[in-house]
mmCIF file of C-alpha atoms in Angstrom:
data_model
loop_
_atom_site.group_PDB
_atom_site.id
_atom_site.type_symbol
_atom_site.label_atom_id
_atom_site.label_comp_id
_atom_site.label_asym_id
_atom_site.label_seq_id
_atom_site.Cartn_x
_atom_site.Cartn_y
_atom_site.Cartn_z
ATOM 1 C CA MET A 1 134.767 107.061 120.932
ATOM 2 C CA LYS A 2 132.816 105.012 118.383
ATOM 3 C CA ASN A 3 131.609 102.676 121.167
ATOM 4 C CA LEU A 4 130.514 105.639 123.227
ATOM 5 C CA LEU A 5 128.553 106.944 120.262
ATOM 6 C CA ASN A 6 126.896 103.545 119.774
ATOM 7 C CA ILE A 7 125.890 103.396 123.427
ATOM 8 C CA LEU A 8 124.465 106.902 123.144
ATOM 9 C CA VAL A 9 122.427 105.937 120.066
ATOM 10 C CA ILE A 10 121.104 102.806 121.814
ATOM 11 C CA PHE A 11 120.060 104.765 124.908
ATOM 12 C CA THR A 12 118.421 107.472 122.815
ATOM 13 C CA SER A 13 116.508 104.834 120.861
ATOM 14 C CA LEU A 14 115.420 103.147 124.090
ATOM 15 C CA GLY A 15 114.202 106.522 125.318
ATOM 16 C CA CYS A 16 112.134 106.972 122.141
ATOM 17 C CA ILE A 17 110.722 103.477 122.443
ATOM 18 C CA ASN A 18 109.724 104.165 126.037
ATOM 19 C CA ILE A 19 107.913 107.356 125.047
ATOM 20 C CA ALA A 20 106.265 105.601 122.116
ATOM 21 C CA ASN A 21 105.197 102.685 124.285
ATOM 22 C CA ALA A 22 103.804 104.773 127.104
ATOM 23 C CA THR A 23 100.353 103.734 128.241
ATOM 24 C CA PRO A 24 97.412 105.993 127.355
ATOM 25 C CA GLU A 25 97.287 107.066 130.992
ATOM 26 C CA GLN A 26 100.989 107.988 130.973
ATOM 27 C CA ASP A 27 100.473 109.852 127.689
ATOM 28 C CA LYS A 28 97.587 111.770 129.218
ATOM 29 C CA GLU A 29 99.603 112.715 132.305
ATOM 30 C CA THR A 30 102.494 114.004 130.166
ATOM 31 C CA PHE A 31 100.118 115.783 127.782
ATOM 32 C CA GLN A 32 98.144 117.554 130.481
ATOM 33 C CA ARG A 33 101.229 118.367 132.539
ATOM 34 C CA PHE A 34 102.787 120.028 129.487
ATOM 35 C CA TYR A 35 99.944 122.553 129.262
ATOM 36 C CA MET A 36 99.679 123.098 132.999
ATOM 37 C CA GLU A 37 103.393 123.939 133.154
ATOM 38 C CA ARG A 38 103.289 126.072 130.021
ATOM 39 C CA PHE A 39 100.319 128.076 131.271
ATOM 40 C CA PRO A 40 100.475 127.909 135.082
ATOM 41 C CA ASP A 41 97.785 130.590 135.463
ATOM 42 C CA VAL A 42 95.192 128.633 133.496
ATOM 43 C CA SER A 43 93.109 126.102 135.388
ATOM 44 C CA LYS A 44 92.797 122.622 133.890
ATOM 45 C CA GLU A 45 89.073 123.087 133.360
ATOM 46 C CA ASP A 46 89.603 126.370 131.530
ATOM 47 C CA PHE A 47 91.540 124.664 128.731
ATOM 48 C CA GLY A 48 88.111 123.607 127.480
ATOM 49 C CA ASN A 49 87.636 127.224 126.418
ATOM 50 C CA GLY A 50 90.407 126.881 123.876
ATOM 51 C CA VAL A 51 92.143 130.036 122.814
ATOM 52 C CA TYR A 52 89.933 132.094 125.136
ATOM 53 C CA ALA A 53 91.746 130.552 128.083
ATOM 54 C CA LEU A 54 94.962 132.136 126.819
ATOM 55 C CA ASP A 55 93.937 135.476 125.305
ATOM 56 C CA GLN A 56 92.040 137.826 127.630
ATOM 57 C CA ASP A 57 91.054 140.326 124.905
ATOM 58 C CA ALA A 58 89.585 137.603 122.737
ATOM 59 C CA ARG A 59 87.886 136.152 125.801
ATOM 60 C CA ASP A 60 86.210 139.459 126.666
ATOM 61 C CA GLN A 61 84.739 139.693 123.176
ATOM 62 C CA TRP A 62 83.694 136.048 123.206
ATOM 63 C CA GLU A 63 82.021 136.340 126.596
ATOM 64 C CA SER A 64 80.023 139.403 125.583
ATOM 65 C CA MET A 65 78.899 137.526 122.480
ATOM 66 C CA SER A 66 77.888 134.549 124.616
ATOM 67 C CA ASP A 67 75.007 136.580 126.078
ATOM 68 C CA PHE A 68 73.216 135.839 122.829
ATOM 69 C CA PRO A 69 74.963 132.773 121.416
ATOM 70 C CA PRO A 70 74.840 132.654 117.617
ATOM 71 C CA TYR A 71 74.001 128.957 117.700
ATOM 72 C CA GLU A 72 70.798 129.190 119.733
ATOM 73 C CA ASP A 73 68.474 128.553 116.789
ATOM 74 C CA ASP A 74 70.532 125.607 115.544
ATOM 75 C CA LEU A 75 70.631 124.142 119.033
ATOM 76 C CA GLU A 76 66.849 124.343 119.289
ATOM 77 C CA ALA A 77 66.570 122.743 115.860
ATOM 78 C CA GLY A 78 68.867 119.976 117.112
ATOM 79 C CA GLU A 79 66.606 119.289 120.066
ATOM 80 C CA GLU A 80 63.593 119.121 117.774
ATOM 81 C CA LEU A 81 65.353 116.747 115.398
ATOM 82 C CA PHE A 82 66.448 114.613 118.334
ATOM 83 C CA ASN A 83 62.921 114.281 119.646
ATOM 84 C CA ASN A 84 61.151 113.879 116.308
ATOM 85 C CA PRO A 85 60.142 110.252 115.828
ATOM 86 C CA PHE A 86 61.376 108.278 112.816
ATOM 87 C CA LYS A 87 58.845 106.862 110.355
ATOM 88 C CA ASN A 88 58.695 103.688 112.463
ATOM 89 C CA GLY A 89 57.699 105.665 115.558
ATOM 90 C CA LYS A 90 61.018 105.249 117.391
ATOM 91 C CA ASN A 91 63.548 108.040 117.933
ATOM 92 C CA TYR A 92 67.182 108.630 118.833
ATOM 93 C CA ALA A 93 66.515 108.124 122.516
ATOM 94 C CA ASN A 94 65.762 104.468 121.785
ATOM 95 C CA CYS A 95 69.278 103.892 120.417
ATOM 96 C CA PHE A 96 71.353 105.269 123.266
ATOM 97 C CA LYS A 97 71.877 104.617 126.921
ATOM 98 C CA ASN A 98 70.066 107.003 129.235
ATOM 99 C CA GLY A 99 67.798 108.032 126.368
ATOM 100 C CA GLY A 100 70.745 109.764 124.668
ATOM 101 C CA GLU A 101 71.098 112.338 127.422
ATOM 102 C CA ASN A 102 74.317 113.014 129.308
ATOM 103 C CA ILE A 103 76.379 110.553 127.254
ATOM 104 C CA ARG A 104 78.611 112.858 125.194
ATOM 105 C CA GLN A 105 81.456 112.448 127.696
ATOM 106 C CA ASN A 106 81.729 108.746 126.880
ATOM 107 C CA TYR A 107 82.245 109.261 123.126
ATOM 108 C CA PRO A 108 84.122 108.233 121.112
ATOM 109 C CA LYS A 109 84.030 104.710 122.472
ATOM 110 C CA PHE A 110 85.695 101.559 121.263
ATOM 111 C CA ASP A 111 83.311 98.830 120.165
ATOM 112 C CA THR A 112 85.076 95.609 121.146
ATOM 113 C CA GLU A 113 82.840 93.451 118.951
ATOM 114 C CA ARG A 114 83.399 95.465 115.784
ATOM 115 C CA ASN A 115 86.974 96.443 116.709
ATOM 116 C CA SER A 116 86.252 100.000 115.728
ATOM 117 C CA VAL A 117 86.050 103.477 117.219
ATOM 118 C CA ILE A 118 82.472 104.729 117.342
ATOM 119 C CA THR A 119 82.038 108.475 117.515
ATOM 120 C CA LEU A 120 78.798 110.114 118.569
ATOM 121 C CA GLU A 121 78.063 111.256 115.008
ATOM 122 C CA LEU A 122 78.634 107.756 113.665
ATOM 123 C CA ALA A 123 76.325 106.348 116.347
ATOM 124 C CA ILE A 124 73.661 108.917 115.395
ATOM 125 C CA ASN A 125 73.763 107.824 111.765
ATOM 126 C CA GLU A 126 73.796 104.138 112.688
ATOM 127 C CA CYS A 127 70.716 104.776 114.800
ATOM 128 C CA ARG A 128 69.014 106.350 111.809
ATOM 129 C CA MET A 129 69.883 103.490 109.489
ATOM 130 C CA LYS A 130 68.812 100.905 112.057
ATOM 131 C CA ASN A 131 65.428 102.586 112.028
ATOM 132 C CA GLY A 132 65.066 102.741 108.260
ATOM 133 C CA GLU A 133 66.205 106.335 107.801
ATOM 134 C CA SER A 134 68.943 107.498 105.460
ATOM 135 C CA ALA A 135 72.328 108.548 106.815
ATOM 136 C CA LEU A 136 72.950 112.257 107.213
ATOM 137 C CA PRO A 137 75.993 113.888 105.642
ATOM 138 C CA TYR A 138 78.805 114.137 108.176
ATOM 139 C CA GLN A 139 80.591 117.299 109.240
ATOM 140 C CA LYS A 140 77.728 119.828 109.210
ATOM 141 C CA GLY A 141 73.995 120.280 108.932
ATOM 142 C CA ASP A 142 71.447 118.219 110.860
ATOM 143 C CA ILE A 143 73.965 115.741 112.255
ATOM 144 C CA ALA A 144 75.940 118.577 113.854
ATOM 145 C CA LYS A 145 72.732 120.085 115.272
ATOM 146 C CA ILE A 146 71.643 116.775 116.827
ATOM 147 C CA SER A 147 75.141 116.157 118.177
ATOM 148 C CA ALA A 148 75.224 119.710 119.575
ATOM 149 C CA TYR A 149 71.964 119.151 121.409
ATOM 150 C CA MET A 150 73.228 115.863 122.828
ATOM 151 C CA ALA A 151 76.451 117.588 123.948
ATOM 152 C CA SER A 152 74.407 120.263 125.692
ATOM 153 C CA THR A 153 72.768 117.608 127.865
ATOM 154 C CA SER A 154 76.226 116.589 129.094
ATOM 155 C CA GLU A 155 77.330 120.033 130.230
ATOM 156 C CA GLY A 156 79.681 119.707 133.179
ATOM 157 C CA SER A 157 80.107 115.938 132.920
ATOM 158 C CA LEU A 158 83.729 114.880 132.853
ATOM 159 C CA ILE A 159 85.151 113.230 129.741
ATOM 160 C CA GLU A 160 85.781 109.561 130.412
ATOM 161 C CA ILE A 161 87.198 107.719 127.423
ATOM 162 C CA LYS A 162 88.352 104.148 127.900
ATOM 163 C CA VAL A 163 90.804 101.907 126.060
ATOM 164 C CA PRO A 164 89.310 98.517 126.877
ATOM 165 C CA ASN A 165 91.602 96.069 125.064
ATOM 166 C CA ASP A 166 94.608 95.606 122.770
ATOM 167 C CA ASN A 167 92.641 96.375 119.617
ATOM 168 C CA ALA A 168 91.457 99.611 121.183
ATOM 169 C CA LEU A 169 95.075 100.357 122.024
ATOM 170 C CA ILE A 170 96.016 99.920 118.360
ATOM 171 C CA ALA A 171 93.326 102.442 117.349
ATOM 172 C CA TYR A 172 94.524 104.800 120.072
ATOM 173 C CA GLU A 173 98.156 104.478 118.922
ATOM 174 C CA GLU A 174 97.170 105.123 115.310
ATOM 175 C CA GLY A 175 95.339 108.263 116.380
ATOM 176 C CA LYS A 176 98.367 109.311 118.393
ATOM 177 C CA GLN A 177 100.703 108.816 115.443
ATOM 178 C CA TYR A 178 98.352 110.823 113.210
ATOM 179 C CA PHE A 179 98.350 113.693 115.710
ATOM 180 C CA TYR A 180 102.142 113.904 115.873
ATOM 181 C CA SER A 181 102.925 113.244 112.181
ATOM 182 C CA LYS A 182 103.782 116.097 109.866
ATOM 183 C CA ARG A 183 101.709 116.212 106.717
ATOM 184 C CA GLY A 184 100.779 118.440 103.824
ATOM 185 C CA GLN A 185 102.967 120.660 101.697
ATOM 186 C CA LEU A 186 103.627 122.904 104.691
ATOM 187 C CA ASN A 187 104.966 119.903 106.635
ATOM 188 C CA PHE A 188 103.026 120.540 109.840
ATOM 189 C CA SER A 189 101.643 118.115 112.383
ATOM 190 C CA CYS A 190 98.686 118.845 114.655
ATOM 191 C CA ALA A 191 101.232 118.983 117.476
ATOM 192 C CA ASN A 192 103.407 121.561 115.709
ATOM 193 C CA CYS A 193 100.634 124.138 116.075
ATOM 194 C CA HIS A 194 98.751 122.979 119.143
ATOM 195 C CA ILE A 195 101.669 121.817 121.310
ATOM 196 C CA GLN A 196 104.986 123.299 120.191
ATOM 197 C CA ASN A 197 103.533 126.666 119.192
ATOM 198 C CA VAL A 198 100.474 126.834 121.423
ATOM 199 C CA GLY A 199 99.637 130.385 122.475
ATOM 200 C CA ARG A 200 101.761 131.893 119.700
ATOM 201 C CA LYS A 201 100.332 133.679 116.696
ATOM 202 C CA ALA A 202 99.831 132.256 113.231
ATOM 203 C CA ARG A 203 99.131 135.454 111.340
ATOM 204 C CA SER A 204 96.401 137.097 113.436
ATOM 205 C CA GLU A 205 95.207 133.909 115.138
ATOM 206 C CA THR A 206 96.375 132.571 118.485
ATOM 207 C CA LEU A 207 97.061 128.841 118.309
ATOM 208 C CA SER A 208 94.802 126.985 120.712
ATOM 209 C CA PRO A 209 95.792 124.226 123.129
ATOM 210 C CA ALA A 210 94.964 120.680 122.048
ATOM 211 C CA LEU A 211 94.033 119.964 125.661
ATOM 212 C CA GLY A 212 90.308 120.677 125.764
ATOM 213 C CA HIS A 213 89.770 120.628 122.002
ATOM 214 C CA PRO A 214 87.066 117.936 122.089
ATOM 215 C CA THR A 215 85.154 119.300 125.082
ATOM 216 C CA HIS A 216 83.110 121.852 123.153
ATOM 217 C CA PHE A 217 82.268 120.258 119.801
ATOM 218 C CA PRO A 218 80.282 120.633 117.660
ATOM 219 C CA VAL A 219 81.218 124.305 117.474
ATOM 220 C CA TYR A 220 79.561 127.195 115.760
ATOM 221 C CA ARG A 221 82.345 128.974 113.905
ATOM 222 C CA MET A 222 81.825 132.487 112.649
ATOM 223 C CA ALA A 223 83.790 131.483 109.566
ATOM 224 C CA TRP A 224 81.255 128.704 108.889
ATOM 225 C CA GLN A 225 78.113 130.488 110.075
ATOM 226 C CA ASN A 226 76.822 127.133 111.304
ATOM 227 C CA PHE A 227 77.712 124.137 113.445
ATOM 228 C CA GLY A 228 80.535 121.843 112.449
ATOM 229 C CA THR A 229 81.707 118.568 113.935
ATOM 230 C CA LEU A 230 85.216 117.847 115.140
ATOM 231 C CA HIS A 231 85.902 116.021 111.871
ATOM 232 C CA ARG A 232 84.988 119.142 109.929
ATOM 233 C CA ARG A 233 87.603 120.984 111.980
ATOM 234 C CA PHE A 234 90.169 118.242 111.341
ATOM 235 C CA ALA A 235 89.499 118.659 107.612
ATOM 236 C CA SER A 236 89.980 122.439 107.880
ATOM 237 C CA CYS A 237 93.297 121.948 109.694
ATOM 238 C CA ASN A 238 94.422 119.491 107.013
ATOM 239 C CA LYS A 239 93.587 122.009 104.302
ATOM 240 C CA GLN A 240 95.468 124.756 106.142
ATOM 241 C CA VAL A 241 98.689 122.734 105.951
ATOM 242 C CA ARG A 242 97.836 121.740 102.366
ATOM 243 C CA ALA A 243 97.155 118.105 103.146
ATOM 244 C CA GLN A 244 94.253 116.379 101.450
ATOM 245 C CA PRO A 245 91.448 116.247 104.030
ATOM 246 C CA LEU A 246 89.823 112.900 104.738
ATOM 247 C CA ALA A 247 86.147 112.095 104.621
ATOM 248 C CA GLY A 248 84.160 112.649 107.812
ATOM 249 C CA GLN A 249 84.143 109.493 109.944
ATOM 250 C CA SER A 250 87.074 107.974 108.071
ATOM 251 C CA GLU A 251 88.995 105.525 110.238
ATOM 252 C CA ASP A 252 91.959 107.877 110.605
ATOM 253 C CA TYR A 253 89.793 110.749 111.825
ATOM 254 C CA ARG A 254 87.902 108.495 114.237
ATOM 255 C CA ASN A 255 91.176 107.206 115.677
ATOM 256 C CA LEU A 256 92.484 110.761 115.911
ATOM 257 C CA GLU A 257 89.338 111.802 117.788
ATOM 258 C CA TYR A 258 89.776 108.796 120.082
ATOM 259 C CA PHE A 259 93.339 109.774 120.992
ATOM 260 C CA LEU A 260 92.605 113.483 121.278
ATOM 261 C CA THR A 261 89.550 112.963 123.475
ATOM 262 C CA TYR A 262 91.435 110.561 125.731
ATOM 263 C CA MET A 263 94.012 113.334 126.259
ATOM 264 C CA SER A 264 91.180 115.484 127.627
ATOM 265 C CA ASN A 265 89.920 112.869 130.061
ATOM 266 C CA GLY A 266 88.779 114.552 133.258
ATOM 267 C CA LEU A 267 87.790 117.846 131.602
ATOM 268 C CA PRO A 268 84.132 118.849 131.646
ATOM 269 C CA ILE A 269 81.980 118.942 128.526
ATOM 270 C CA ASN A 270 81.176 122.574 127.728
ATOM 271 C CA GLY A 271 79.763 122.309 124.236
ATOM 272 C CA PRO A 272 78.378 123.413 122.013
ATOM 273 C CA ALA A 273 80.435 126.584 121.865
ATOM 274 C CA SER A 274 81.135 129.400 119.463
ATOM 275 C CA ARG A 275 84.518 130.144 117.939
ATOM 276 C CA LYS A 276 85.928 132.628 115.456
ATOM 277 C CA MET B 1 109.690 126.123 38.533
ATOM 278 C CA LYS B 2 112.681 124.782 40.382
ATOM 279 C CA ILE B 3 112.237 127.290 43.172
ATOM 280 C CA LYS B 4 108.540 126.452 43.370
ATOM 281 C CA SER B 5 109.174 122.726 43.833
ATOM 282 C CA LEU B 6 111.924 123.444 46.319
ATOM 283 C CA LEU B 7 109.555 125.596 48.343
ATOM 284 C CA LEU B 8 106.855 122.942 48.130
ATOM 285 C CA SER B 9 109.257 120.232 49.300
ATOM 286 C CA PHE B 10 110.335 122.419 52.184
ATOM 287 C CA LEU B 11 106.736 123.030 53.231
ATOM 288 C CA ILE B 12 105.934 119.301 53.079
ATOM 289 C CA PHE B 13 109.043 118.567 55.149
ATOM 290 C CA LEU B 14 108.076 121.224 57.666
ATOM 291 C CA SER B 15 104.538 119.874 57.971
ATOM 292 C CA CYS B 16 105.848 116.317 58.503
ATOM 293 C CA LEU B 17 108.277 117.586 61.112
ATOM 294 C CA THR B 18 105.531 119.415 63.021
ATOM 295 C CA THR B 19 103.310 116.314 63.009
ATOM 296 C CA THR B 20 106.172 114.169 64.263
ATOM 297 C CA VAL B 21 107.006 116.623 67.047
ATOM 298 C CA GLN B 22 103.320 116.909 67.979
ATOM 299 C CA ALA B 23 102.853 113.120 68.091
ATOM 300 C CA ALA B 24 105.926 112.667 70.224
ATOM 301 C CA THR B 25 104.847 115.407 72.569
ATOM 302 C CA GLN B 26 101.372 113.968 72.944
ATOM 303 C CA SER B 27 102.722 110.569 73.927
ATOM 304 C CA GLN B 28 105.197 112.236 76.256
ATOM 305 C CA ALA B 29 102.376 114.189 77.852
ATOM 306 C CA LYS B 30 100.343 111.013 78.347
ATOM 307 C CA GLU B 31 103.377 109.276 79.799
ATOM 308 C CA ALA B 32 104.105 112.164 82.157
ATOM 309 C CA ILE B 33 100.508 112.209 83.369
ATOM 310 C CA LEU B 34 100.493 108.456 83.887
ATOM 311 C CA THR B 35 103.701 108.631 85.906
ATOM 312 C CA ALA B 36 102.294 111.497 87.955
ATOM 313 C CA HIS B 37 99.082 109.564 88.513
ATOM 314 C CA ASN B 38 100.922 106.499 89.801
ATOM 315 C CA LEU B 39 102.967 108.584 92.196
ATOM 316 C CA TRP B 40 99.843 110.403 93.359
ATOM 317 C CA ASP B 41 98.177 107.061 94.095
ATOM 318 C CA LYS B 42 101.180 106.051 96.172
ATOM 319 C CA THR B 43 100.804 109.163 98.361
ATOM 320 C CA LYS B 44 97.163 108.228 98.977
ATOM 321 C CA THR B 45 98.155 104.704 99.987
ATOM 322 C CA ALA B 46 100.808 106.152 102.282
ATOM 323 C CA GLY B 47 98.187 108.431 103.883
ATOM 324 C CA HIS B 48 100.174 111.551 103.026
ATOM 325 C CA GLU B 49 98.373 113.038 100.049
ATOM 326 C CA TRP B 50 98.845 116.776 99.594
ATOM 327 C CA ASN B 51 95.859 118.789 98.468
ATOM 328 C CA THR B 52 98.021 120.652 95.967
ATOM 329 C CA ILE B 53 98.466 117.564 93.762
ATOM 330 C CA LYS B 54 94.854 117.012 92.710
ATOM 331 C CA PRO B 55 94.457 120.446 91.052
ATOM 332 C CA LEU B 56 97.765 119.997 89.215
ATOM 333 C CA MET B 57 96.591 116.633 87.877
ATOM 334 C CA ALA B 58 93.276 118.146 86.775
ATOM 335 C CA GLN B 59 95.059 121.015 85.031
ATOM 336 C CA ALA B 60 97.529 118.657 83.338
ATOM 337 C CA THR B 61 94.682 116.491 82.046
ATOM 338 C CA GLN B 62 92.851 119.570 80.839
ATOM 339 C CA ALA B 63 95.945 120.787 78.988
ATOM 340 C CA LEU B 64 96.309 117.375 77.341
ATOM 341 C CA GLN B 65 92.704 117.527 76.169
ATOM 342 C CA GLU B 66 93.369 120.944 74.710
ATOM 343 C CA ASN B 67 96.475 119.598 72.891
ATOM 344 C CA ASP B 68 98.696 121.871 74.952
ATOM 345 C CA TYR B 69 101.259 119.145 75.525
ATOM 346 C CA ILE B 70 104.066 121.333 76.802
ATOM 347 C CA THR B 71 101.867 122.694 79.596
ATOM 348 C CA ALA B 72 100.514 119.209 80.324
ATOM 349 C CA ILE B 73 104.032 117.835 80.737
ATOM 350 C CA ALA B 74 105.137 120.745 82.897
ATOM 351 C CA LEU B 75 102.144 120.360 85.214
ATOM 352 C CA ALA B 76 102.468 116.583 85.405
ATOM 353 C CA LYS B 77 106.143 116.920 86.301
ATOM 354 C CA LYS B 78 105.251 119.414 89.003
ATOM 355 C CA ALA B 79 102.656 116.976 90.376
ATOM 356 C CA SER B 80 105.222 114.157 90.277
ATOM 357 C CA THR B 81 107.750 116.237 92.188
ATOM 358 C CA GLN B 82 105.172 117.046 94.862
ATOM 359 C CA SER B 83 104.139 113.404 95.131
ATOM 360 C CA LYS B 84 107.759 112.355 95.531
ATOM 361 C CA LEU B 85 108.176 114.893 98.334
ATOM 362 C CA ALA B 86 104.969 113.673 99.981
ATOM 363 C CA LEU B 87 106.334 110.119 99.851
ATOM 364 C CA VAL B 88 109.604 111.258 101.433
ATOM 365 C CA GLN B 89 107.499 112.906 104.134
ATOM 366 C CA ALA B 90 105.495 109.708 104.662
ATOM 367 C CA GLU B 91 108.658 107.647 105.000
ATOM 368 C CA ARG B 92 110.303 110.116 107.352
ATOM 369 C CA GLU B 93 107.238 110.453 109.572
ATOM 370 C CA LYS B 94 107.194 106.706 110.247
ATOM 371 C CA THR B 95 109.747 107.474 112.955
ATOM 372 C CA ASN B 96 110.028 111.259 113.098
ATOM 373 C CA TRP B 97 106.592 111.693 114.707
ATOM 374 C CA LEU B 98 108.151 110.599 117.989
ATOM 375 C CA ASN B 99 110.148 113.829 118.039
ATOM 376 C CA ASN B 100 106.926 115.812 118.291
ATOM 377 C CA LEU B 101 105.815 114.271 121.580
ATOM 378 C CA PRO B 102 105.612 116.705 124.498
ATOM 379 C CA LYS B 103 108.710 116.497 126.630
#
């Protein structure tokens, strides 16, 4: 009996190791399949609309509001900021491939020379500093407006995140572990809400699917009354479970964004968007 | 006269006693805050800091500054307890996160 129990423990452990050691592509297949099976009536592409893919009433309200999106002014400001030259005469277009247009779907990317995940917002600030400008505060304000404009030029392009080497894989795995780890006084992981309880209510709010989360950022949240980056949203989620939020562009948040965006590979960019 | 000196002695004794209790409590409060601070730092290192700990630490420090040692100790102990729980969480999640993967 004891031997049988030991064998069972060994097999269970091997099972866990296999899941933990799955390749990013296998993870993505499992992740996306989970949502497709849970919500068979929702198309893969529609998961990019978050909770509005699951709740028709909320969707109706959201769609009527989209006739006059609340972020229009900020988006225009973002375009202006993007095109305004720095003091040295150069601008953001000089720092990015394709003049900074239609590139959102490739971020975050892993820089193999620096062994670090580079998000679009980090790249924007690095571009500024390279050209003698000061860094913008992360999470909201001008950086979110510029990022929103850049996202808008990628509308419809499919997310294509790559894990180019073993160091990138480490960053990916760290992001994955962050996503599934419980934290905060309420002992919740990202997955507890956005996988295990997706579509259910937390008070009056429907919990959104994690598949498609990164497709539409930065978002204009009614609660914020302005644009916020994905890291601002991560910080809000941390606070909601009573965990200490991290600084925008901290390594943990960048790795989390890397993992989460990889999970949405193949979904079209549809940002910026508005949310409650 | 005898009663007067007896009363005076009692008052002096009482005043000494209060000072002794106060001094002990102040050092206890400092000790409790230091312990809480060390545990709090450990949760940060573990990447599992709770946002409920920082306000408790600030309140405990404030109470110490206001010579309210009993409150300072109570708050520091509360912060320590939360930090210990956060550390248990951090340790558990080293392996438990695998149970949250989609099946």
